[in-house]
Amino acid sequence: MKEKLAKIKDDALRQIESSDALEKLNEVRVNFLGKKGELTTVLKSMKDVAPEDRPKVGQMVNELRDEIEHVLEQAKTKMEAKARESAMKREVIDVTLPAKRNLIGHRHPNRIVLDEVERIFIGMGYEVVEGPEVEYDYYNFEALNIPADHPAKDEQDTFYVTNDILLRTQTSPVQVRTMEKGKLPIRMIAPGRVFRSDEVDATHSPSFHQIEGMIVDKGITFADLKGTLAQFAKELFGEKTKVKFRPHHFPFTEPSAEVDVSCFKCGGEGCRFCKGSGWIEILGCGMVHPKVLKMSGIDPDIYSGFAFGIGLERITLLKYEIDDMRLLYENDVRFLKQF
C-alpha cells in the first residue's frame, strides 16, 4: 500500500508541475482527489487492508491528500499571479491621460425656447393643451371663420388626406376643440407642429411649429391682450423690451394686430439685426371673433376673449441670432452642441 501511495504522489506532483493552465490543474484535482479519483479508490479498498493496519493507511492517505491539495493551491496561486502580470502588461493604463467624455445629449434649441415660453404662460395661469396633427377641414378652417371660398384659405389649403381631412396648418383647431367642451373660463396655449406647402429656404419650411394662445372669459378686452403680450416679451427678451401693435387682418379675430418688439440687440436705436428699424415682428393677435365664439357654442354677448399665434422657429432664430432656419433641422452636431 505504501508503494501504491508513493506512486500516486509521484504521478500527481509530476502532472501538477507539467500543467500550464488552470484547467489542467483542475483535471489533476479531479483525477486524484475527486469522487472517482485515485485516492478515493484507495479509501474504498480499505476493506482489503488488515484491521490493525487501517488507521495507519488512513492517516497516510489523508496526509497525501493534504500534500497534493497544498501543492495544487501553490501552483494555482503562481499561475493566477502570472496570468495577472501578463494581463497588466497587455492592458497598460496611462493614468495621466484625460478621461473620455461621455457624449450626453441635450435639448434642441426649439425645445429650449418652447420650455421657456411654456414656463412664462404657465406662470400667468395658462394650461398647455395639445391636439391632433391630422385634422378635419372644419376645425382647421370653417370653425375659425374661414369658409371654403375665403381668400385666406388659398395660402394654407395644402396637404389633404381626403376632401375633409388634412395636415393642420395651424394649432388654432386645438382652441376650437377646447371651446367646444364648454368649460369656461379658458386660459390655454397650444404648441405643436403644423404643415404648409412652403418652399424650403432660410426662413420657410413645409413643417414648422406654432404656439397659439387664447383666453375666453367675461370682460376680456384688448387691454388685457396688450398687457399679457408685453409681459411675455419682457420675460422672454429682457425687462427693457417694449411692444408695438400694428393693425392687421385675421379672419378669426377682430380687431387684429401684428406685434413687434423693440430690438433687444440695439435697444430700439436701429442695427443690422432689426434692419435699422429698431423693431422686430414676432407674432399676430387679436380679439376672438364673435362668430368663432358662437360656432363653438359660446355666447359672444356674455363672453369675450383674445388669441395670439407665435412661430416657435421665428423666436428661436431671434433669441439665438441664427440666420438660417434650416440649421434647426439638419441635425449637425457642430451646430447643436452650441446649445
Coordinates of C-alpha atoms in Angstrom, one line a residue:
M1 CA 0.0 0.0 0.0
K2 CA 2.9 2.3 0.8
E3 CA 4.4 1.8 -2.7
K4 CA 1.0 2.4 -4.3
L5 CA 0.6 5.7 -2.4
A6 CA 4.1 6.7 -3.3
K7 CA 3.4 6.1 -7.0
I8 CA 0.1 8.2 -6.7
K9 CA 2.1 11.0 -5.1
D10 CA 4.8 11.0 -7.8
D11 CA 2.2 10.9 -10.6
A12 CA 0.3 13.8 -9.0
L13 CA 3.3 16.0 -8.4
R14 CA 4.6 15.4 -11.9
Q15 CA 1.2 16.3 -13.5
I16 CA 0.9 19.4 -11.4
E17 CA 4.4 20.5 -12.4
S18 CA 3.7 20.0 -16.1
S19 CA 0.3 21.8 -16.0
D20 CA 0.4 25.2 -17.8
A21 CA -3.2 26.2 -17.4
L22 CA -5.8 26.4 -14.6
E23 CA -8.0 23.9 -16.5
K24 CA -5.3 21.3 -16.4
L25 CA -4.8 21.8 -12.6
N26 CA -8.5 21.2 -12.2
E27 CA -8.2 18.0 -14.2
V28 CA -5.4 16.8 -11.8
R29 CA -7.6 17.6 -8.8
V30 CA -10.4 15.6 -10.2
N31 CA -8.2 12.7 -11.2
F32 CA -6.6 12.3 -7.8
L33 CA -9.0 13.9 -5.3
G34 CA -12.4 13.6 -7.0
K35 CA -15.1 11.2 -6.2
K36 CA -13.7 8.7 -8.7
G37 CA -10.1 9.8 -8.2
E38 CA -7.2 7.5 -7.2
L39 CA -7.1 8.5 -3.5
T40 CA -10.8 7.9 -3.2
T41 CA -10.3 4.5 -4.8
V42 CA -7.7 3.6 -2.2
L43 CA -10.0 4.6 0.6
K44 CA -12.7 2.4 -0.9
S45 CA -10.3 -0.6 -0.9
M46 CA -9.6 -0.2 2.9
K47 CA -11.8 -3.3 3.5
D48 CA -8.9 -5.4 2.0
V49 CA -6.4 -4.0 4.5
A50 CA -5.8 -5.8 7.8
P51 CA -7.8 -4.2 10.6
E52 CA -4.7 -3.3 12.6
D53 CA -3.2 -1.5 9.6
R54 CA -6.3 0.5 8.6
P55 CA -5.6 3.5 11.0
K56 CA -2.0 3.9 9.6
V57 CA -3.1 3.6 6.0
G58 CA -6.0 6.0 6.5
Q59 CA -3.5 8.5 8.1
M60 CA -1.1 8.1 5.1
V61 CA -4.0 8.7 2.6
N62 CA -5.1 11.8 4.4
E63 CA -1.6 13.2 4.7
L64 CA -1.1 12.6 0.9
R65 CA -4.4 14.3 0.2
D66 CA -3.4 17.3 2.2
E67 CA 0.0 17.4 0.5
I68 CA -1.5 17.2 -3.0
E69 CA -4.0 19.9 -2.2
H70 CA -1.3 22.2 -0.8
V71 CA 0.8 21.7 -4.0
L72 CA -2.2 22.3 -6.2
E73 CA -3.1 25.5 -4.3
Q74 CA 0.5 26.8 -4.6
A75 CA 0.6 26.0 -8.3
K76 CA -2.8 27.7 -8.8
T77 CA -1.6 30.9 -6.9
K78 CA 1.5 31.1 -9.1
M79 CA -0.4 30.6 -12.3
E80 CA -3.0 33.3 -11.4
A81 CA -0.3 35.7 -10.5
K82 CA 1.5 35.0 -13.8
A83 CA -1.7 35.5 -15.7
R84 CA -2.5 38.8 -13.9
E85 CA 1.0 40.1 -14.6
S86 CA 0.7 39.2 -18.2
A87 CA -2.7 40.9 -18.4
M88 CA -1.3 44.0 -16.7
K89 CA 1.4 44.2 -19.4
R90 CA -1.1 43.9 -22.2
E91 CA -3.6 46.3 -20.7
V92 CA -1.4 49.2 -19.7
I93 CA -3.4 52.2 -18.4
D94 CA -1.8 55.6 -18.6
V95 CA -3.5 57.4 -15.6
T96 CA -2.1 60.7 -16.8
L97 CA -4.3 60.7 -19.9
P98 CA -7.5 62.7 -19.7
A99 CA -10.7 60.7 -19.2
K100 CA -13.0 60.0 -22.1
R101 CA -16.0 62.3 -22.0
N102 CA -19.4 60.7 -22.4
L103 CA -21.4 62.2 -25.2
I104 CA -24.6 63.2 -23.4
G105 CA -27.5 64.6 -25.4
H106 CA -29.3 67.8 -24.5
R107 CA -32.4 69.7 -25.5
H108 CA -32.8 71.0 -29.1
P109 CA -32.8 74.8 -29.3
N110 CA -36.5 74.7 -30.3
R111 CA -37.3 72.7 -27.2
I112 CA -35.3 75.1 -25.0
V113 CA -37.3 78.1 -26.3
L114 CA -40.6 76.2 -26.1
D115 CA -39.9 75.2 -22.5
E116 CA -39.2 78.9 -21.7
V117 CA -42.5 80.0 -23.4
E118 CA -44.5 77.4 -21.6
R119 CA -42.9 78.4 -18.2
I120 CA -43.9 82.0 -18.8
F121 CA -47.5 81.3 -19.7
I122 CA -48.0 78.6 -17.0
G123 CA -46.8 81.3 -14.6
M124 CA -49.6 83.5 -15.8
G125 CA -52.2 80.8 -15.1
Y126 CA -52.4 79.2 -18.6
E127 CA -52.5 75.4 -19.3
V128 CA -50.7 73.6 -22.1
V129 CA -53.2 71.8 -24.4
E130 CA -52.3 69.6 -27.4
G131 CA -54.4 68.3 -30.3
P132 CA -54.1 66.1 -33.4
E133 CA -51.8 67.0 -36.3
V134 CA -54.1 65.3 -38.8
E135 CA -57.2 67.5 -38.5
Y136 CA -60.7 67.9 -40.0
D137 CA -61.1 70.8 -42.5
Y138 CA -63.9 72.1 -40.3
Y139 CA -61.7 72.7 -37.3
N140 CA -58.8 73.9 -39.4
F141 CA -60.8 76.4 -41.4
E142 CA -64.6 76.7 -41.1
A143 CA -64.8 76.9 -37.3
L144 CA -62.2 79.7 -37.5
N145 CA -64.4 81.8 -39.8
I146 CA -62.5 80.7 -43.0
P147 CA -65.2 79.2 -45.3
A148 CA -64.4 77.3 -48.4
D149 CA -64.4 80.4 -50.7
H150 CA -62.4 82.6 -48.3
P151 CA -59.2 84.1 -49.9
A152 CA -57.2 83.4 -46.7
K153 CA -57.7 79.7 -47.3
D154 CA -55.6 79.8 -50.5
E155 CA -52.3 80.2 -48.6
Q156 CA -53.0 77.3 -46.4
D157 CA -55.1 74.9 -48.5
T158 CA -52.3 72.4 -48.7
F159 CA -51.7 68.8 -47.5
Y160 CA -55.0 66.9 -47.8
V161 CA -55.6 63.3 -46.9
T162 CA -59.2 63.3 -48.0
N163 CA -61.6 66.1 -49.0
D164 CA -62.4 66.6 -45.3
I165 CA -59.1 65.7 -43.6
L166 CA -55.7 67.5 -43.9
L167 CA -52.5 68.1 -42.0
R168 CA -53.2 71.1 -39.8
T169 CA -51.9 74.4 -41.0
Q170 CA -52.1 76.0 -37.5
T171 CA -52.7 74.9 -33.9
S172 CA -55.9 77.1 -33.8
P173 CA -58.1 73.9 -34.2
V174 CA -57.0 73.0 -30.6
Q175 CA -58.5 76.2 -29.4
V176 CA -61.8 75.4 -31.2
R177 CA -61.9 71.9 -29.7
T178 CA -61.2 73.4 -26.2
M179 CA -64.0 75.9 -26.6
E180 CA -66.5 73.2 -27.7
K181 CA -66.0 71.4 -24.4
G182 CA -67.8 74.4 -22.8
K183 CA -65.6 74.6 -19.7
L184 CA -65.2 78.3 -19.1
P185 CA -63.2 80.4 -18.4
I186 CA -60.4 79.2 -20.8
R187 CA -56.7 80.1 -20.4
M188 CA -54.6 78.0 -22.7
I189 CA -51.6 77.7 -25.1
A190 CA -51.5 75.1 -27.9
P191 CA -47.9 74.4 -29.1
G192 CA -47.3 71.9 -31.9
R193 CA -46.2 71.0 -35.4
V194 CA -48.0 72.4 -38.4
F195 CA -47.7 71.9 -42.1
R196 CA -47.9 74.3 -45.1
S197 CA -46.8 73.9 -48.7
D198 CA -43.9 76.4 -48.4
E199 CA -40.6 76.3 -50.3
V200 CA -37.6 75.4 -48.2
D201 CA -35.3 78.4 -47.6
A202 CA -33.7 80.3 -44.8
T203 CA -37.0 81.4 -43.3
H204 CA -39.6 78.8 -44.6
S205 CA -40.3 75.1 -44.2
P206 CA -43.2 72.9 -45.1
S207 CA -43.2 71.7 -41.5
F208 CA -42.6 74.0 -38.6
H209 CA -44.0 74.8 -35.1
Q210 CA -46.6 77.2 -33.7
I211 CA -47.6 78.3 -30.2
E212 CA -51.1 79.7 -30.2
G213 CA -52.7 81.1 -27.0
M214 CA -56.2 82.0 -26.1
I215 CA -58.3 83.4 -23.2
V216 CA -62.1 83.3 -23.1
D217 CA -63.8 84.9 -20.1
K218 CA -66.2 87.6 -19.1
G219 CA -65.0 91.2 -19.5
I220 CA -61.8 90.4 -21.5
T221 CA -60.6 93.4 -23.5
F222 CA -57.8 94.4 -25.9
A223 CA -56.1 96.0 -22.9
D224 CA -55.7 92.5 -21.3
L225 CA -54.2 91.3 -24.6
K226 CA -51.7 94.1 -24.7
G227 CA -50.7 93.7 -21.0
T228 CA -50.3 89.9 -21.5
L229 CA -48.1 90.1 -24.5
A230 CA -46.0 93.0 -23.1
Q231 CA -45.2 90.9 -20.0
F232 CA -44.4 87.9 -22.2
A233 CA -42.0 89.9 -24.3
K234 CA -40.2 91.2 -21.2
E235 CA -39.8 87.8 -19.7
L236 CA -38.6 86.2 -23.0
F237 CA -36.3 89.0 -24.4
G238 CA -35.5 91.2 -21.4
E239 CA -37.0 93.6 -18.9
K240 CA -36.4 96.7 -21.2
T241 CA -38.3 95.2 -24.2
K242 CA -41.2 97.2 -25.5
V243 CA -44.1 96.1 -27.7
K244 CA -45.8 97.8 -30.6
F245 CA -49.2 96.8 -32.1
R246 CA -49.9 97.4 -35.8
P247 CA -53.4 96.9 -37.3
H248 CA -53.8 93.8 -39.4
H249 CA -56.5 91.3 -40.5
F250 CA -57.1 87.7 -39.4
P251 CA -60.4 86.0 -40.2
F252 CA -60.7 84.6 -36.7
T253 CA -60.0 87.7 -34.7
E254 CA -61.5 91.3 -34.8
P255 CA -59.8 93.7 -34.2
S256 CA -56.5 92.1 -35.1
A257 CA -52.9 93.2 -34.9
E258 CA -49.3 92.3 -35.7
V259 CA -46.9 92.7 -32.7
D260 CA -43.4 94.0 -32.9
V261 CA -40.9 94.1 -30.0
S262 CA -38.1 96.6 -29.6
C263 CA -34.8 95.2 -30.8
F264 CA -33.1 93.5 -27.9
K265 CA -29.7 94.0 -29.6
C266 CA -29.7 97.8 -30.1
G267 CA -32.5 98.8 -27.7
G268 CA -34.5 100.2 -30.5
E269 CA -31.9 102.5 -31.9
G270 CA -31.6 100.6 -35.2
C271 CA -29.0 98.0 -36.2
R272 CA -28.3 95.2 -38.7
F273 CA -30.3 92.7 -36.7
C274 CA -33.5 94.8 -36.9
K275 CA -32.7 96.2 -40.3
G276 CA -32.3 99.7 -38.9
S277 CA -36.0 99.9 -37.8
G278 CA -35.5 99.3 -34.1
W279 CA -38.4 96.8 -34.1
I280 CA -38.8 93.1 -34.8
E281 CA -42.1 91.4 -35.7
I282 CA -42.8 88.3 -33.6
L283 CA -46.5 87.4 -33.6
G284 CA -50.1 88.0 -34.7
C285 CA -53.0 88.5 -32.3
G286 CA -56.5 89.9 -31.8
M287 CA -59.8 89.6 -30.0
V288 CA -61.6 86.3 -30.8
H289 CA -64.2 87.0 -33.5
P290 CA -67.8 86.8 -32.1
K291 CA -68.7 84.4 -34.9
V292 CA -65.9 82.0 -33.8
L293 CA -67.3 82.1 -30.3
K294 CA -70.8 81.4 -31.5
M295 CA -69.8 78.5 -33.7
S296 CA -68.1 76.9 -30.7
G297 CA -71.2 77.2 -28.5
I298 CA -70.2 80.3 -26.5
D299 CA -72.4 83.4 -26.2
P300 CA -70.4 86.4 -27.5
D301 CA -72.8 88.8 -25.7
I302 CA -71.6 87.3 -22.3
Y303 CA -68.0 86.2 -23.1
S304 CA -65.1 87.7 -24.9
G305 CA -61.5 86.6 -25.4
F306 CA -58.2 87.2 -27.2
A307 CA -55.9 84.9 -29.2
F308 CA -52.4 85.1 -30.4
G309 CA -50.1 82.9 -32.5
I310 CA -46.3 82.7 -32.3
G311 CA -43.9 80.9 -34.7
L312 CA -41.6 78.9 -32.5
E313 CA -38.8 78.8 -35.0
R314 CA -39.1 82.5 -35.5
I315 CA -38.4 83.4 -31.9
T316 CA -35.7 80.7 -31.7
L317 CA -33.9 82.3 -34.6
L318 CA -34.2 85.7 -33.0
K319 CA -33.3 84.7 -29.5
Y320 CA -30.1 82.8 -30.6
E321 CA -29.3 85.1 -33.6
I322 CA -29.5 82.1 -36.1
D323 CA -29.7 83.3 -39.7
D324 CA -30.9 80.1 -41.4
M325 CA -34.0 78.1 -40.2
R326 CA -32.6 75.0 -42.0
L327 CA -29.9 74.7 -39.3
L328 CA -32.6 73.7 -36.8
Y329 CA -33.5 70.6 -38.9
E330 CA -30.2 69.4 -40.3
N331 CA -29.0 67.6 -37.1
D332 CA -25.5 68.9 -37.5
V333 CA -23.8 68.2 -34.1
R334 CA -21.4 71.1 -34.7
F335 CA -24.4 73.4 -34.6
L336 CA -26.5 71.7 -32.0
K337 CA -23.7 71.3 -29.4
Q338 CA -23.6 75.1 -29.1
F339 CA -26.8 75.0 -27.1

